[in-house]
Coordinates of C-alpha atoms and ligand atoms in Angstrom, one line a residue:
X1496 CA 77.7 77.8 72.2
X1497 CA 76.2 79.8 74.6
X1498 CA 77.7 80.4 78.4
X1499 CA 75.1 82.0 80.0
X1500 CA 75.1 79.9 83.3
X1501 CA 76.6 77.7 85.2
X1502 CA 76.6 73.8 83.7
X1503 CA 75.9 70.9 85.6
X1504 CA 78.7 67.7 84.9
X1505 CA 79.2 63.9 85.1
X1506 CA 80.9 64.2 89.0
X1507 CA 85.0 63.2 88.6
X1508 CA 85.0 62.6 92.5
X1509 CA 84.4 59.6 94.6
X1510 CA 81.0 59.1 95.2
X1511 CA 82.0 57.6 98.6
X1512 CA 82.6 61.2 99.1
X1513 CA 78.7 61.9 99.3
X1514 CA 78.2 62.9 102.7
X1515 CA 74.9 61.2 104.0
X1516 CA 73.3 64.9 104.4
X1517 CA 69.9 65.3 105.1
X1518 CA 67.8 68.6 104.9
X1519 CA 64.3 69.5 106.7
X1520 CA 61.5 68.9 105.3
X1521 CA 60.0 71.4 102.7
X1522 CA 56.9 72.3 104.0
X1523 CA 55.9 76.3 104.1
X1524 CA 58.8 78.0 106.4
X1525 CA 57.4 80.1 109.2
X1526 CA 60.5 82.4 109.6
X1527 CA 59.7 85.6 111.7
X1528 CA 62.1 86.1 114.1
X1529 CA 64.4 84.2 112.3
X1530 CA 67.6 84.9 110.1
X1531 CA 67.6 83.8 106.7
X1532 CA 70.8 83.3 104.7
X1533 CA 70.2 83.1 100.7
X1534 CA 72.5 80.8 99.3
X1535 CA 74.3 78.0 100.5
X1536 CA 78.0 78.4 99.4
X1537 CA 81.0 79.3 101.4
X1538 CA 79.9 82.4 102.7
X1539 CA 76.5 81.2 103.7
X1540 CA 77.2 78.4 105.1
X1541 CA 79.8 80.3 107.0
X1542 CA 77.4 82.6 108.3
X1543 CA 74.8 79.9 109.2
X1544 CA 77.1 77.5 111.3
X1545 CA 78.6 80.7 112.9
X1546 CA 75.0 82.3 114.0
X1547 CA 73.9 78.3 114.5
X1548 CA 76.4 78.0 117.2
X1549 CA 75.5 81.5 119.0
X1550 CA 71.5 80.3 119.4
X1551 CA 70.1 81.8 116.9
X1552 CA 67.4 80.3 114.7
X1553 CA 69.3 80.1 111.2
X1554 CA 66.9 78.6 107.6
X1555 CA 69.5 78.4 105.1
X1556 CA 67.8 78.6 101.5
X1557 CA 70.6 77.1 98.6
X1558 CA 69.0 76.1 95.2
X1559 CA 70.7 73.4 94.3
X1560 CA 69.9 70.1 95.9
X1561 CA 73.4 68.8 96.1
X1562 CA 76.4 70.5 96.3
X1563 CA 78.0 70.8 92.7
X1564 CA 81.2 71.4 90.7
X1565 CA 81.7 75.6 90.6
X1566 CA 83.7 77.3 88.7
X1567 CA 86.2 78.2 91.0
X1568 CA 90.5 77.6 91.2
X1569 CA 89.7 76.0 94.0
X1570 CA 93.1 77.4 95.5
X1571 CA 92.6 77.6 99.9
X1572 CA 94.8 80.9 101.3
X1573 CA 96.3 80.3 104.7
X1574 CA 93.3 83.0 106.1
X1575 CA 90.9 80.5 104.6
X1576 CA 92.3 77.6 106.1
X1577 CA 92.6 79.6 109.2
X1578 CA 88.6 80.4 108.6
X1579 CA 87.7 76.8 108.2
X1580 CA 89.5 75.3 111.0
X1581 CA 87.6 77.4 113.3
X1582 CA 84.6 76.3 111.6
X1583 CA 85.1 72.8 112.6
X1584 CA 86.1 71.5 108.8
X1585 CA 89.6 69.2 108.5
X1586 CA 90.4 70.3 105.0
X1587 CA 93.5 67.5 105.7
X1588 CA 91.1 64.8 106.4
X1589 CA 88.8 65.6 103.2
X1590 CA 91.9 65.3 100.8
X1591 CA 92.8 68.7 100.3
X1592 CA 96.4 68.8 98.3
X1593 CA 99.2 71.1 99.5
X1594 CA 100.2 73.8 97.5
X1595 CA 104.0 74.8 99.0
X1596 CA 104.7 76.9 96.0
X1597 CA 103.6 79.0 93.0
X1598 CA 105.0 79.3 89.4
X1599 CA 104.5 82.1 86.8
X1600 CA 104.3 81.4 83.1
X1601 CA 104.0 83.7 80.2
X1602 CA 105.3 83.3 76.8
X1603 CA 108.1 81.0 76.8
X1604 CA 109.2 81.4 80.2
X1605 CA 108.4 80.6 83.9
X1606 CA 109.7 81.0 87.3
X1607 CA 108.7 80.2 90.8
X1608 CA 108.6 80.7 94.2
X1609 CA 107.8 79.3 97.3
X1610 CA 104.4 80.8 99.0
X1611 CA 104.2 83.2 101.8
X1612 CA 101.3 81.3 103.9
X1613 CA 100.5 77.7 103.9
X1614 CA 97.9 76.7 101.2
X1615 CA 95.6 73.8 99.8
X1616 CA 93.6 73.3 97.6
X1617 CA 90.2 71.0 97.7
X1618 CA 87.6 70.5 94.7
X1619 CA 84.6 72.8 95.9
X1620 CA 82.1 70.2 95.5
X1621 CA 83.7 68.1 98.3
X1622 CA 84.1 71.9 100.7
X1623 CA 80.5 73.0 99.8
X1624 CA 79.2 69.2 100.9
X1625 CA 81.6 69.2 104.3
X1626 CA 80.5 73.1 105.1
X1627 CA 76.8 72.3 104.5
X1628 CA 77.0 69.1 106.4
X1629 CA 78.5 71.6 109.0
X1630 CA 75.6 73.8 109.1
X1631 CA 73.3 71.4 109.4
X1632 CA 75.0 69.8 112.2
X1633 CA 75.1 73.1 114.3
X1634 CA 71.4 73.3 113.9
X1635 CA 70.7 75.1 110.8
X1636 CA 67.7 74.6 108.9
X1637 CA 68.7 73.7 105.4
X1638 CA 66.1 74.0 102.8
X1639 CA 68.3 72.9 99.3
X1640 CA 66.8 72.6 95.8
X1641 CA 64.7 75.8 96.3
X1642 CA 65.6 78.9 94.8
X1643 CA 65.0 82.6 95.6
X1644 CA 63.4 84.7 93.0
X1645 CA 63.2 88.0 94.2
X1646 CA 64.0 89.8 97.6
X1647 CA 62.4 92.5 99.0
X1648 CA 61.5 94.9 102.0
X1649 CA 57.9 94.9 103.1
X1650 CA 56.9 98.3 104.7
X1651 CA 56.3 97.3 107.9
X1652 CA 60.6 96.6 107.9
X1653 CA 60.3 93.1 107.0
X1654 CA 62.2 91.2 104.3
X1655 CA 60.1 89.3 102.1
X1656 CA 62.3 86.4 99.8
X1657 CA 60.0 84.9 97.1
X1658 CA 60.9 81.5 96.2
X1659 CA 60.3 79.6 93.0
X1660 CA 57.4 78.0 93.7
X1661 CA 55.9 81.4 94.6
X1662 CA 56.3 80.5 98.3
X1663 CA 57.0 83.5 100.4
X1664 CA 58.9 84.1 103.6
X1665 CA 59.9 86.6 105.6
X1666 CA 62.2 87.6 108.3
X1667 CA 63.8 91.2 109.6
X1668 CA 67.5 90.0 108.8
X1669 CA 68.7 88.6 105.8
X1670 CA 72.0 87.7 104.7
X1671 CA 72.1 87.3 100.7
X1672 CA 75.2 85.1 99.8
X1673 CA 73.6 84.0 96.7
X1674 CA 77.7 84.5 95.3
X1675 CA 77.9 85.0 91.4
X1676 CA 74.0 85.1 91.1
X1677 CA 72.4 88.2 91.7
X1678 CA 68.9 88.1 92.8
X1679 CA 66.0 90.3 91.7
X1680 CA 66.0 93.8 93.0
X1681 CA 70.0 93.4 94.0
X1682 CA 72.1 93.1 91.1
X1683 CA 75.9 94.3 91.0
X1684 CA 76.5 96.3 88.2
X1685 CA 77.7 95.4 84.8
X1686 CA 80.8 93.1 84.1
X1687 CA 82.2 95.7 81.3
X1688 CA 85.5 93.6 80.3
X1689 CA 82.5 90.5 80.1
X1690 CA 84.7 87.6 81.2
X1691 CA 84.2 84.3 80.5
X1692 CA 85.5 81.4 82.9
X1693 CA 85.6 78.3 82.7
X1694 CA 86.7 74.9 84.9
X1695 CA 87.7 71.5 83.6
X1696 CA 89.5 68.4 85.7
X1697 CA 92.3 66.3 84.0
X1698 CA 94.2 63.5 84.9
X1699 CA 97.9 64.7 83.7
X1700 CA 100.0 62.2 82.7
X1701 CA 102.2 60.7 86.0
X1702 CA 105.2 62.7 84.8
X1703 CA 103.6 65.7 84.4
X1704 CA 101.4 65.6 88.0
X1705 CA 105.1 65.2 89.7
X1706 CA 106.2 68.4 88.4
X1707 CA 102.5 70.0 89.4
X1708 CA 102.4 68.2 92.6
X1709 CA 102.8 71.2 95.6
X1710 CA 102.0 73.8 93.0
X1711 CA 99.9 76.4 92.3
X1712 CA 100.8 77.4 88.6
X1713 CA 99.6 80.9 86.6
X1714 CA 99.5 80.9 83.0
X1715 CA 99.3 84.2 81.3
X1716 CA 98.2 84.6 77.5
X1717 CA 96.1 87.4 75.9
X1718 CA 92.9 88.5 77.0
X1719 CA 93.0 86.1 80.3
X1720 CA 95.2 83.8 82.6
X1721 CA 94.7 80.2 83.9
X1722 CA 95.6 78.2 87.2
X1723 CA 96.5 74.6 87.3
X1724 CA 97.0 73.1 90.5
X1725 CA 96.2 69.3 91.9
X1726 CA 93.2 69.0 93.9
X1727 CA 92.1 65.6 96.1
X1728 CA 91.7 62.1 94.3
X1729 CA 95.3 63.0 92.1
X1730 CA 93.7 64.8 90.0
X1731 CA 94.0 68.7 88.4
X1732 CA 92.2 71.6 88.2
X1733 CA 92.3 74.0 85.2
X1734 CA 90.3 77.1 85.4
X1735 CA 91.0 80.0 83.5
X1736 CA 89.6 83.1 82.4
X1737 CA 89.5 85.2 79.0
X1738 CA 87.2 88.2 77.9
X1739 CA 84.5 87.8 75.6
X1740 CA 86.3 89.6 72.6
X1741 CA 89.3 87.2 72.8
X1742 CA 87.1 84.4 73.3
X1743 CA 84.9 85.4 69.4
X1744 CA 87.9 85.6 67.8
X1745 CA 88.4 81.8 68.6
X1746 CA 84.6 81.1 67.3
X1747 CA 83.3 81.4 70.8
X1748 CA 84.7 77.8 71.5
X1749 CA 85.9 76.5 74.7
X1750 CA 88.2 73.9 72.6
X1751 CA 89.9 76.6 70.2
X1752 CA 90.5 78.7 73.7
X1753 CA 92.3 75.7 75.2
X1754 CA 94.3 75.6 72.3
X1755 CA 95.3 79.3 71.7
X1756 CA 96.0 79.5 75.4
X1757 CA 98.4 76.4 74.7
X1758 CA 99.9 78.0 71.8
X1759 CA 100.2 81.5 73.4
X1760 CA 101.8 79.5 76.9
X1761 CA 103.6 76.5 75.3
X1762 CA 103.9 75.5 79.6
X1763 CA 100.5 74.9 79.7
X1764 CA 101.0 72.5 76.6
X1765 CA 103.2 71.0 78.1
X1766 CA 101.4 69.9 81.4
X1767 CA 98.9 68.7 79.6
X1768 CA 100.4 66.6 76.7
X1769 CA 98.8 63.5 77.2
X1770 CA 96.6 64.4 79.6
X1771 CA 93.0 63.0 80.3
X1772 CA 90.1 65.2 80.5
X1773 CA 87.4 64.0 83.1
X1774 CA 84.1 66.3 82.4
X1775 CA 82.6 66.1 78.8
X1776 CA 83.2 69.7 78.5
X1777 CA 84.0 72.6 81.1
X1778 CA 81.5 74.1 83.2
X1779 CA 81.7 77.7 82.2
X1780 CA 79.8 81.1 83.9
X1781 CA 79.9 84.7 82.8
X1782 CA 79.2 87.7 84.6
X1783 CA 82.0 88.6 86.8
X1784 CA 82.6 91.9 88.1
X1785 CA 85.8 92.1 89.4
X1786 CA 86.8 94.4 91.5
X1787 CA 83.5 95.5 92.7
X1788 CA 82.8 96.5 96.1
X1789 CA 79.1 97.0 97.9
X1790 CA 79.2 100.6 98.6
X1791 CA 76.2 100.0 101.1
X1792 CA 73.2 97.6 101.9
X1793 CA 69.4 98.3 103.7
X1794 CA 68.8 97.6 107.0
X1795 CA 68.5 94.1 107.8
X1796 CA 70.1 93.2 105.2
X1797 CA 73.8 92.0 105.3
X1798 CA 75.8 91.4 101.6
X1799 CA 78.4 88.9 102.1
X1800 CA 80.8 86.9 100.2
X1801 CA 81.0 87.7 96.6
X1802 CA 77.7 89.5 96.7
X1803 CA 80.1 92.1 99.3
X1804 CA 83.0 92.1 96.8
X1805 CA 84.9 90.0 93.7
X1806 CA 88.8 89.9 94.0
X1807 CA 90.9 89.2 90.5
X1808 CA 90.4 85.5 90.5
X1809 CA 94.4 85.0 90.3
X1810 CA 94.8 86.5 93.9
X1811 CA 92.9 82.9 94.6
X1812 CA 91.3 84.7 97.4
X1813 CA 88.0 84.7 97.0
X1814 CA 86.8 81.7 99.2
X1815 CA 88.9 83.4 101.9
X1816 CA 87.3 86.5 101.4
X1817 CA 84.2 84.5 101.4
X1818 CA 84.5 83.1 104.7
X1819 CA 86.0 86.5 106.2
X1820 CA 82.7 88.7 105.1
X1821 CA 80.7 86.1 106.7
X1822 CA 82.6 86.4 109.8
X1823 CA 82.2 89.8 109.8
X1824 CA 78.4 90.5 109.0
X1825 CA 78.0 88.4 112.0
X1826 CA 80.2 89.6 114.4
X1827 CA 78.1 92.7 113.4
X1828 CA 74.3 91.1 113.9
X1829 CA 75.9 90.2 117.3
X1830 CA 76.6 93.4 118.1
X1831 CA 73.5 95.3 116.8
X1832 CA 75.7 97.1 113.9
X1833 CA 73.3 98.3 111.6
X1834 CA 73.9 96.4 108.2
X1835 CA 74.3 99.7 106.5
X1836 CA 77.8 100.4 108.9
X1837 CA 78.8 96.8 108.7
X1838 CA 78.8 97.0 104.3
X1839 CA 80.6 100.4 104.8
X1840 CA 83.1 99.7 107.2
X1841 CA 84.1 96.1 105.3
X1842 CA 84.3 98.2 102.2
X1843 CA 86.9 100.4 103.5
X1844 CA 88.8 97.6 105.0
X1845 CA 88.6 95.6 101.3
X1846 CA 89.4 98.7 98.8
X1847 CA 92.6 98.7 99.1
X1848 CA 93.9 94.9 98.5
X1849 CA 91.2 95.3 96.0
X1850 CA 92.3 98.0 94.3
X1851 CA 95.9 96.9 94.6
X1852 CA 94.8 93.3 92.7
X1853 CA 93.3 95.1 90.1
X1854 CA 96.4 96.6 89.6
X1855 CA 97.8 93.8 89.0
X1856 CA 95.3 92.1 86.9
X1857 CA 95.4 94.9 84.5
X1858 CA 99.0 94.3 84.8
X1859 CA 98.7 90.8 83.9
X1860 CA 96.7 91.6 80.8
X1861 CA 99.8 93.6 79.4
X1862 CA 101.7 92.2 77.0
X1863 CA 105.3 93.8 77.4
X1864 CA 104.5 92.8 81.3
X1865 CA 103.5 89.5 80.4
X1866 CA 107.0 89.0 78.4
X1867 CA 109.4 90.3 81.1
X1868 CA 107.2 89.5 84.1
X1869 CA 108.5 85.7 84.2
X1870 CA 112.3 87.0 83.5
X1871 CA 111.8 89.8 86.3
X1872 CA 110.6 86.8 88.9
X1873 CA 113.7 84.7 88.3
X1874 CA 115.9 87.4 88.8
X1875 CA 114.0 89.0 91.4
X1876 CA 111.8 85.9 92.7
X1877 CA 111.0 88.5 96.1
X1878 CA 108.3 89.8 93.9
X1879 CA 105.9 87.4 93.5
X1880 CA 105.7 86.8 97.5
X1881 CA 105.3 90.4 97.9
X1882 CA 102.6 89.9 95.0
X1883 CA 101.3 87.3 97.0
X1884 CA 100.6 89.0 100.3
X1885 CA 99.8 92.3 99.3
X1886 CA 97.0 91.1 97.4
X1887 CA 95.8 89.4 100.1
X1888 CA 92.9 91.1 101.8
X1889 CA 94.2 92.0 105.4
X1890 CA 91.5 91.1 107.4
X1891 CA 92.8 92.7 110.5
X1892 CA 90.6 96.2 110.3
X1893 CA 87.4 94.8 110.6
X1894 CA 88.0 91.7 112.3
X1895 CA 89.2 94.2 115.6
X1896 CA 86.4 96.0 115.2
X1897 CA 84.3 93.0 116.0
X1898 CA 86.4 90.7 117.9
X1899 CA 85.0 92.0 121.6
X1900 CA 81.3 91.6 120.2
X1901 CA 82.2 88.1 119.1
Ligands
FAD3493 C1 87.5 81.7 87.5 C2 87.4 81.8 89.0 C3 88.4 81.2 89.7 C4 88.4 81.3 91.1 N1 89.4 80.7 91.8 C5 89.5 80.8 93.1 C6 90.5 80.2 93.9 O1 91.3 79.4 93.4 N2 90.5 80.4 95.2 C7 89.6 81.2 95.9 O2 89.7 81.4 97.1 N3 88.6 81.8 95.2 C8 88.5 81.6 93.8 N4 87.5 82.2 93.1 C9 86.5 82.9 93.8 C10 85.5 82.0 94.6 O3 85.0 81.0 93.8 C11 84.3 82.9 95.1 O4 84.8 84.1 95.6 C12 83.6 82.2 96.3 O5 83.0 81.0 95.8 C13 82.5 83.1 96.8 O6 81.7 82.4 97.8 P1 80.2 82.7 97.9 O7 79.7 82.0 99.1 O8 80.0 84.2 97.9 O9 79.5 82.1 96.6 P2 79.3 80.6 96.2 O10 80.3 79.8 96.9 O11 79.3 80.6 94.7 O12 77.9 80.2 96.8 C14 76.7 80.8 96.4 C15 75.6 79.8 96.6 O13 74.4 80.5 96.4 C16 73.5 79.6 95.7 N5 72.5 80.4 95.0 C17 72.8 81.2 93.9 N6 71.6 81.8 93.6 C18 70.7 81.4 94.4 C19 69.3 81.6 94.5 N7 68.6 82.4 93.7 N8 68.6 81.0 95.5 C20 69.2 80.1 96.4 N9 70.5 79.9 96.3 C21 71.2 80.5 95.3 C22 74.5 78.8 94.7 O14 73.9 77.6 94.3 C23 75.7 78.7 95.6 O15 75.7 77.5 96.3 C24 87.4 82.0 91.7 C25 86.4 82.6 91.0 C26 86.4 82.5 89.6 C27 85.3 83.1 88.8

């Protein structure tokens, strides 16, 4: 079986969910003076409705030619809620299911607690559709189903994106939220633990999506953890995560993985006894450096979202991380920060929640933690909120900084 990228599945959602979204036309893109934004996901999109609104001339280039299931928890933070209010989406009004509470599970035991911040979660295809319906909207120029190939500066200071038809463009600032997917000439480095994650939607039996409903759950088990949590339409999200070395010892199969993890967190079995799975398999991507920071960028060129920096996917923190990078690079374009500053100065303000949930991660991946940790959170349920918001990236440090340009 082989995981190398992202897999396309039969959708599970509404398909009165479509939003009637229209893109230009794809004729040859005449972009000096322009910005371009690579990638259409949270952080572009972000980016491109926030420059859309301040005048600027925004082409938006996202290769897929409708939004998609991701792999993703799918969990929204209060500072991502916060983030898309202001960018004009109702996550409410889509469908989005509130999460009032997390619960730990390792081994035989679990405990909870209730969350620090108000939270939701929302399936990302129906929050990728709403932010790109957003963008277009504000005046964005959306060219979807065109991919970039290779990115790179001209000598006369100009960025030159080659797409996959061999058309070029260029413009003198670009911002490359391409997320997971690195593009030619500006790869992160290697994932050295080599996770593998994976995303599947069940319909839980109606006993067992009461117990779920308002939750976020965290399954632990060797070599990985998973989330479960409802999303819109009643339905559940499992993602979870597991290295590569775990994963061959089960035959490299998502189905024997699902199992151990069952086996090894008899909770998980129990939330989905008699449970209906609604994809014909998970869709499944590798490659995910966690914990990596951009330690700096060209000129021009502004890194956001998780090309800027992956948090521990059990933080659930990344779409708000997302949407706060976004914020950021364009507070600084505004301002005429040089991209270099901007990637060092949102470095500093990231490194320490970062390092902090890696911390914990690692923690996670211990097994005499993983036996006590649940028996330590009943006794001590304080934890897990602290837990909760320290791994939270403060957003404060760099937001100031930009807040008068803004
Ligand atoms: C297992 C797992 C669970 C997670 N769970 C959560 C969670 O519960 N909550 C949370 O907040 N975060 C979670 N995250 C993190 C979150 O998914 C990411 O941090 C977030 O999506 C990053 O947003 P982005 O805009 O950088 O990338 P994306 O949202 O992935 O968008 C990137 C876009 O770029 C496009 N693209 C890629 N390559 C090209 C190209 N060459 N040309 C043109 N377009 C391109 C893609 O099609 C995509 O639309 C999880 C991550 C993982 C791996």
């Amino acid at each position: 079986m082989r995981y190398h990228q992202e897999r396309y599945n039969s959708d599970v959602s509404d398909p009165k969910k479509e939003f009637p979204v229209t893109t230009s036309n794809l004729n040859p893109i005449p972009l000096q003076d322009e910005i371009l934004i690579l990638g259409g996901g949270v952080a572009g999109c972000a980016a491109a409705i926030a420059l859309a609104r301040k005048g600027r001339s925004v082409t938006l280039i996202e290769r897929e030619p409708t939004p998609r299931h991701k792999v993703c928890g799918e969990f929204l933070s209060g500072e991502a809620l916060e983030d898309l209010h202001a960018l004009g989406i109702d996550v409410a009004s889509l469908g989005a299911a509130p999460i009032n509470f997390v619960r730990l599970a390792a081994a035989r035991r679990a405990a909870e607690a209730p969350l620090p911040f108000p939270a939701a979660s929302l399936t990302r295809k129906t929050l990728d559709t709403a932010l790109i319906a957003e963008a277009i909207a504000a005046g964005v120029r959306v060219e979807r189903g065109r991919s970039v190939q290779a990115l790179r500066r001209t000598t006369s200071n100009v960025w030159q994106v080659t797409l996959d038809d061999g058309a070029t463009c260029e413009a003198t600032t670009v911002f490359l939220a391409t997320g997971k997917h690195d593009v030619r000439g500006h790869a992160r480095p290697e994932d050295p633990q080599r996770w593998v994650a994976f995303k599947m939607y069940f319909r839980l039996a109606h006993a067992q999506a009461a117990e779920l409903a308002h939750a976020s759950e965290l399954m632990l088990y060797p070599g990985g953890y998973g989330g479960i949590q409802p999303v819109e339409g009643g339905i559940a999200n499992l993602c979870w995560v597991v290295q590569q070395r775990y994963l061959a010892r089960v035959g490299n199969r998502w189905e024997n993985s699902l199992a151990k993890m069952q086996q090894d967190c008899p909770h998980l079995a129990i939330r989905l006894a008699g449970a209906e799975p609604l994809l014909a398999k998970p869709i499944a991507i590798t490659h995910i450096p966690y914990g990596y920071i951009r330690r700096t960028t060209e000129n021009g060129l502004y890194c956001i979202g998780d090309q800027a920096a992956v948090i521990p996917s059990f933080t659930g923190d990344g779409i708000s991380i997302a949407l706060h990078t976004a914020r950021c690079a364009v507070a600084a374009y505004l301002a005429a920060e040089p991209a270099p500053l901007f990637q060092a100065k949102l470095r500093s303000a990231l490194l320490a929640q970062m390092r902090l949930a890696e911390f914990a991660a690692d923690g996670l991946n211990n097994s005499l933690a993983r036996a006590v940790l649940p028996f330590c959170l009943r006794v001590w349920p304080g934890v897990m909120r602290v837990t909760a918001r320290l791994t939270r990236v403060a957003q404060q440090g760099v937001v100031a900084n930009h807040a008068v340009a803004t």
